[in-house]
Short mmCIF file of C-alpha atoms in Angstrom, two decimals:
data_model
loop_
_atom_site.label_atom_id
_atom_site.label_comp_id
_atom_site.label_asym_id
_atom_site.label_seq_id
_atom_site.Cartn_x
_atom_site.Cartn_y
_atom_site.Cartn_z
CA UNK A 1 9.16 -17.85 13.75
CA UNK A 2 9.73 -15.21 11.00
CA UNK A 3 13.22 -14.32 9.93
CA UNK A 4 14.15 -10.61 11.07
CA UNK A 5 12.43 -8.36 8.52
CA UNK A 6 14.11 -5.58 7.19
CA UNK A 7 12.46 -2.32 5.93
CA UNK A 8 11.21 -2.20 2.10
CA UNK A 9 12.59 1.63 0.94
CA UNK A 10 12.36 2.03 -3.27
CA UNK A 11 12.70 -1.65 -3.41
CA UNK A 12 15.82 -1.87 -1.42
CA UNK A 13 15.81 -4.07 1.53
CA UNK A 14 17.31 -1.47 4.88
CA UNK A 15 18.42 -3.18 8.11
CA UNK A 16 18.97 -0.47 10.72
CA UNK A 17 20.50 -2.97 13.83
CA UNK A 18 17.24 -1.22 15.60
CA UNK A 19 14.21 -3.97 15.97
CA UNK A 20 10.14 -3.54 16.57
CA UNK A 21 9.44 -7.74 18.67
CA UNK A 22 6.63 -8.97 17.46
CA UNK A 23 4.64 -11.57 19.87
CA UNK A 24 1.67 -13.42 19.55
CA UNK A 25 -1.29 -12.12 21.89
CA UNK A 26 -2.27 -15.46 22.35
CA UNK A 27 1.14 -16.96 23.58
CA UNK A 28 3.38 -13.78 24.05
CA UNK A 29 5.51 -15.99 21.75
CA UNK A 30 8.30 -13.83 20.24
CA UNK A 31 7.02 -14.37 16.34
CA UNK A 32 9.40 -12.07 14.72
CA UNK A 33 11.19 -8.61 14.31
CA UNK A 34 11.66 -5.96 11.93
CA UNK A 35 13.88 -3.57 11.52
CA UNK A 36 12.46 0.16 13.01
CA UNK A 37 13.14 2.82 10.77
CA UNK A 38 14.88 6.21 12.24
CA UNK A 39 15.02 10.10 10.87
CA UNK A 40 16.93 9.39 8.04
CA UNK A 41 15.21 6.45 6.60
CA UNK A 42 11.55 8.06 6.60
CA UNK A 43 13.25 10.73 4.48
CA UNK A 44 15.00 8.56 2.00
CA UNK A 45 11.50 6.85 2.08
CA UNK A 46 9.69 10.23 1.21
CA UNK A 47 12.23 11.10 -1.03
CA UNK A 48 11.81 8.31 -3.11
CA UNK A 49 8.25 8.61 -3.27
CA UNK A 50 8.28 12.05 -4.22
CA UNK A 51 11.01 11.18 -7.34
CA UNK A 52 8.48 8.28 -7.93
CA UNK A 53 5.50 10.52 -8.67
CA UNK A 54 6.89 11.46 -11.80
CA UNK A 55 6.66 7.85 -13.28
CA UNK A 56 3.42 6.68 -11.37
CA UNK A 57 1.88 10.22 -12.55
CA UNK A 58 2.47 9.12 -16.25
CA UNK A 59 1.23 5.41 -16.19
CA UNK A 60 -1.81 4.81 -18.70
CA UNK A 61 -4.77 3.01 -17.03
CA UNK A 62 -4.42 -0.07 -18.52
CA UNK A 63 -0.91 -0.11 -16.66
CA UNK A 64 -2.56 0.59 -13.36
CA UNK A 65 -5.32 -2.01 -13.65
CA UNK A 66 -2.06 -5.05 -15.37
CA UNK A 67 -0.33 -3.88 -12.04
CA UNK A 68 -3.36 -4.12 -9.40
CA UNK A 69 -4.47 -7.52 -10.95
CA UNK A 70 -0.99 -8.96 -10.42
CA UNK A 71 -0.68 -7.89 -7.25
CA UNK A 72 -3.93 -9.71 -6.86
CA UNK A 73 -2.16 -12.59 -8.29
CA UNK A 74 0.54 -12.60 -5.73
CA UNK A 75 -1.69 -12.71 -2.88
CA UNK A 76 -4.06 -15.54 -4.09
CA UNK A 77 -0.33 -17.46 -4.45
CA UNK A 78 0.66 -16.63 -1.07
CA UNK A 79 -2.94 -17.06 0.42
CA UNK A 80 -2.12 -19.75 2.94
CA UNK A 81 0.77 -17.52 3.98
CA UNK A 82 -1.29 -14.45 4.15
CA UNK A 83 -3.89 -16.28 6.71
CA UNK A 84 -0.50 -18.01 8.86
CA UNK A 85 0.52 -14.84 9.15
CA UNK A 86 -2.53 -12.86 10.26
CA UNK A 87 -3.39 -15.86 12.83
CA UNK A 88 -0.03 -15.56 14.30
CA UNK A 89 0.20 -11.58 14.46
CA UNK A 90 -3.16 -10.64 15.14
CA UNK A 91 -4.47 -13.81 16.99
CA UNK A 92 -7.50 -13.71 14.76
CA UNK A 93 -9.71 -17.40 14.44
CA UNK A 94 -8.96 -18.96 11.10
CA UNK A 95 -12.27 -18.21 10.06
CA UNK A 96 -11.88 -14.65 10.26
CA UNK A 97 -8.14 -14.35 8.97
CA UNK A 98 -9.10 -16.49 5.81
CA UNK A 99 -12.50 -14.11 5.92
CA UNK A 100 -9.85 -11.17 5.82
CA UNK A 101 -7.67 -12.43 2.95
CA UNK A 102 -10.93 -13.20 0.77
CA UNK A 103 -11.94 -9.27 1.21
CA UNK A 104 -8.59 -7.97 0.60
CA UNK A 105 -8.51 -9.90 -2.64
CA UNK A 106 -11.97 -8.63 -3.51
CA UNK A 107 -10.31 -5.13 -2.79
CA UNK A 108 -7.67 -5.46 -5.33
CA UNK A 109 -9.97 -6.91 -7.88
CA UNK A 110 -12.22 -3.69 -7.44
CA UNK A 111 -9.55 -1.11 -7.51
CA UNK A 112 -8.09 -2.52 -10.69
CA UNK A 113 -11.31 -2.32 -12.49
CA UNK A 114 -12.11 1.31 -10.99
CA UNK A 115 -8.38 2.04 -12.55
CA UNK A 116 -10.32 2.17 -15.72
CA UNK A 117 -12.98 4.10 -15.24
CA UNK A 118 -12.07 6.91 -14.06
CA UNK A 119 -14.28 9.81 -15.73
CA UNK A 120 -14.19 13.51 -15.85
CA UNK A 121 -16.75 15.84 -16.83
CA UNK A 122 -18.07 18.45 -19.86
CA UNK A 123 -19.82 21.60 -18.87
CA UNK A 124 -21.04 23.88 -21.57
CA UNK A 125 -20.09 27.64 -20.74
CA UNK A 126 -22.82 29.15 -23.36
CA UNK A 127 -24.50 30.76 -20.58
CA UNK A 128 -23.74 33.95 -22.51
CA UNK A 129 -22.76 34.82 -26.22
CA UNK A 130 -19.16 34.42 -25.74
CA UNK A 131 -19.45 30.94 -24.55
CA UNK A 132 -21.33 29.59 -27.62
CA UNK A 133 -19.40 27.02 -29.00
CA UNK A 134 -17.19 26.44 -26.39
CA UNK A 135 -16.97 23.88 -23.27
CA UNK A 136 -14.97 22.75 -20.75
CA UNK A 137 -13.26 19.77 -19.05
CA UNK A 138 -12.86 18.64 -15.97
CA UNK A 139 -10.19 15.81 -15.97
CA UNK A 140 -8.93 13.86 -12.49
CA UNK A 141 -5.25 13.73 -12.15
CA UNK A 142 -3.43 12.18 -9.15
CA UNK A 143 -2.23 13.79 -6.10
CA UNK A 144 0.83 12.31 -5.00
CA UNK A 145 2.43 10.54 -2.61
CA UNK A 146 0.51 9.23 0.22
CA UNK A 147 0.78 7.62 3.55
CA UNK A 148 -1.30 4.41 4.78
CA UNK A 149 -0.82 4.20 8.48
CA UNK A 150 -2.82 1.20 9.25
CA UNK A 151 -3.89 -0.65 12.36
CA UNK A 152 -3.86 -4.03 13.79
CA UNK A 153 -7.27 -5.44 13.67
CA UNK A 154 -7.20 -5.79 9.94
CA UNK A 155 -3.97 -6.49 8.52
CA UNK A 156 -4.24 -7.02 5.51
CA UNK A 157 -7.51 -5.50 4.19
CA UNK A 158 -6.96 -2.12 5.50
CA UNK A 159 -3.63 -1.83 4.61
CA UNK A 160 -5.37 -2.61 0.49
CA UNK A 161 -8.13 -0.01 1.50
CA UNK A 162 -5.89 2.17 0.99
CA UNK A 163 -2.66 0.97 -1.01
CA UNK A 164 -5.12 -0.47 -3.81
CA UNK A 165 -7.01 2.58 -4.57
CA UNK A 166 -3.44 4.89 -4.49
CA UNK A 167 -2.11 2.53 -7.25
CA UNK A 168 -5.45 2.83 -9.24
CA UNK A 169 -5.09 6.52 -9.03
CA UNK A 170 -1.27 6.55 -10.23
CA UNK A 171 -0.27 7.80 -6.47
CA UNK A 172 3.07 6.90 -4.63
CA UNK A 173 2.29 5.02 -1.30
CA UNK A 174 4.28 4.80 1.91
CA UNK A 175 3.03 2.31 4.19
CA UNK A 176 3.49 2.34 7.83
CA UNK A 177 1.61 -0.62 9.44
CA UNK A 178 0.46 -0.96 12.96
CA UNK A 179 3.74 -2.49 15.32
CA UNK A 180 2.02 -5.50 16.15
CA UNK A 181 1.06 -6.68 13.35
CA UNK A 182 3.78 -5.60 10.80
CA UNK A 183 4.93 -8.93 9.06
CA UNK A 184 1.39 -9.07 7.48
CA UNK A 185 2.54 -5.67 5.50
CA UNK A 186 5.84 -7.39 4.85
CA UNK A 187 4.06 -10.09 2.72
CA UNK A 188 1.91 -6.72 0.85
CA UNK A 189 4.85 -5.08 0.40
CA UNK A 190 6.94 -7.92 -1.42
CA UNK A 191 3.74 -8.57 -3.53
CA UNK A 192 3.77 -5.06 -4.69
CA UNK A 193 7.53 -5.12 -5.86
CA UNK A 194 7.19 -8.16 -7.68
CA UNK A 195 4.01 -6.87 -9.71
CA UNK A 196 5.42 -4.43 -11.66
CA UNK A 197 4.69 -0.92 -9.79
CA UNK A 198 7.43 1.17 -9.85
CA UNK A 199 10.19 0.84 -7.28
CA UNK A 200 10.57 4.35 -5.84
CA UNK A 201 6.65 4.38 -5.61
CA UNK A 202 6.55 2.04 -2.79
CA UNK A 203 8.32 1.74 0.48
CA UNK A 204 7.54 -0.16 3.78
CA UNK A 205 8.43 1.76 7.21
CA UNK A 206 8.05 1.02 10.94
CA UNK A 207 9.08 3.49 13.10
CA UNK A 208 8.14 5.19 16.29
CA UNK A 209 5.05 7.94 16.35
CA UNK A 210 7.55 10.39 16.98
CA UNK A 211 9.96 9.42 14.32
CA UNK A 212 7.19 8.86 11.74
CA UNK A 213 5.67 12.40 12.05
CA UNK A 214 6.87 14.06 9.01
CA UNK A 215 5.10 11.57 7.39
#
């Protein structure tokens, strides 16, 4: 059974003394709890990512891509712990939970190298005599924070569908994972702390519909 998971707010660990169960839908076996977030933590948690826009906003590509490929890292270390997890939560087959894991790393690996290739575009403007000469850019900039609300059938790899591509674009992400399946997210979450993104530009929430809605 999992220790009781707190939430993941700016890097700070946040026990509320409020708890989501989490049970096995094979079993109905209690595998864990985490810590539900109320009104006040989603808005330190959108607080922080809004403050942590600023930095994310101003990371260089090749920053992006060293971040997304050790978050990569992390996983592959925690792989067998990543399929445990997704077996226990989401009562997948091995087969398909390993499956899982093997796309979301594929995921990561894709989003770090699209972290470097982003491209704009240059449009002449000499459609008339005062454009000769001249030209202009189009250049892709990031557009904040973002939320990943993310269900229970795939863990892991739809949670990175979204949080991978948000790093590789410089964006802030709040994740807020499906309620069954929410110790799966815990294992992203502590994978993207320890691989260098910056701390106010990721937080972990679970929290009622209600509760979650500003986000």
């Amino acid at each position: 059974m999992s220790p009781d998971l707190p939430l993941r707010i700016a890097g700070e660990e946040v026990s509320t003394g409020d708890w989501i169960e989490v049970r096995s839908p094979w079993s109905a076996e209690r595998i864990g709890r985490v810590a539900k977030a109320g009104p006040a933590e989603i808005e330190t948690a959108i607080a922080a990512a809004a403050a942590g826009f600023e930095e994310t906003r101003a990371l260089p590509a090749h920053r992006r891509a060293e971040v997304l490929r050790k978050l990569r890292d992390r996983i592959e270390d925690r792989r067998a712990e990543f399929v445990e997890t997704i077996i226990g939560e989401a009562g997948k087959p091995r087969r398909f939970a390993e499956a899982e894991v093997e796309r979301g790393l594929t995921t990561v690996r894709l989003a770090s190298e699209e972290a470097t290739r982003f491209e704009g575009e240059v449009v002449p403007v000499d459609i008339e005599p005062r454009g000769e000469g001249a030209f202009c850019a189009v250049r892709r900039f990031p557009v904040g924070p973002i939320t990943a609300i993310t269900p229970f059938n795939f863990p892991l790899n739809l949670a990175l569908h979204k949080v991978a591509p948000a790093l590789a674009a410089g964006n802030p992400v709040i994740l807020k994972p499906s309620p069954r399946t929410p110790i799966t997210a815990d294992l992203l979450a502590r994978a993207v702390e320890s691989s260098g993104w910056p701390k106010r530009a990721f937080s972990l929430v679970h929290a009622d519909p209600d509760v979650a809605r500003p986000l």
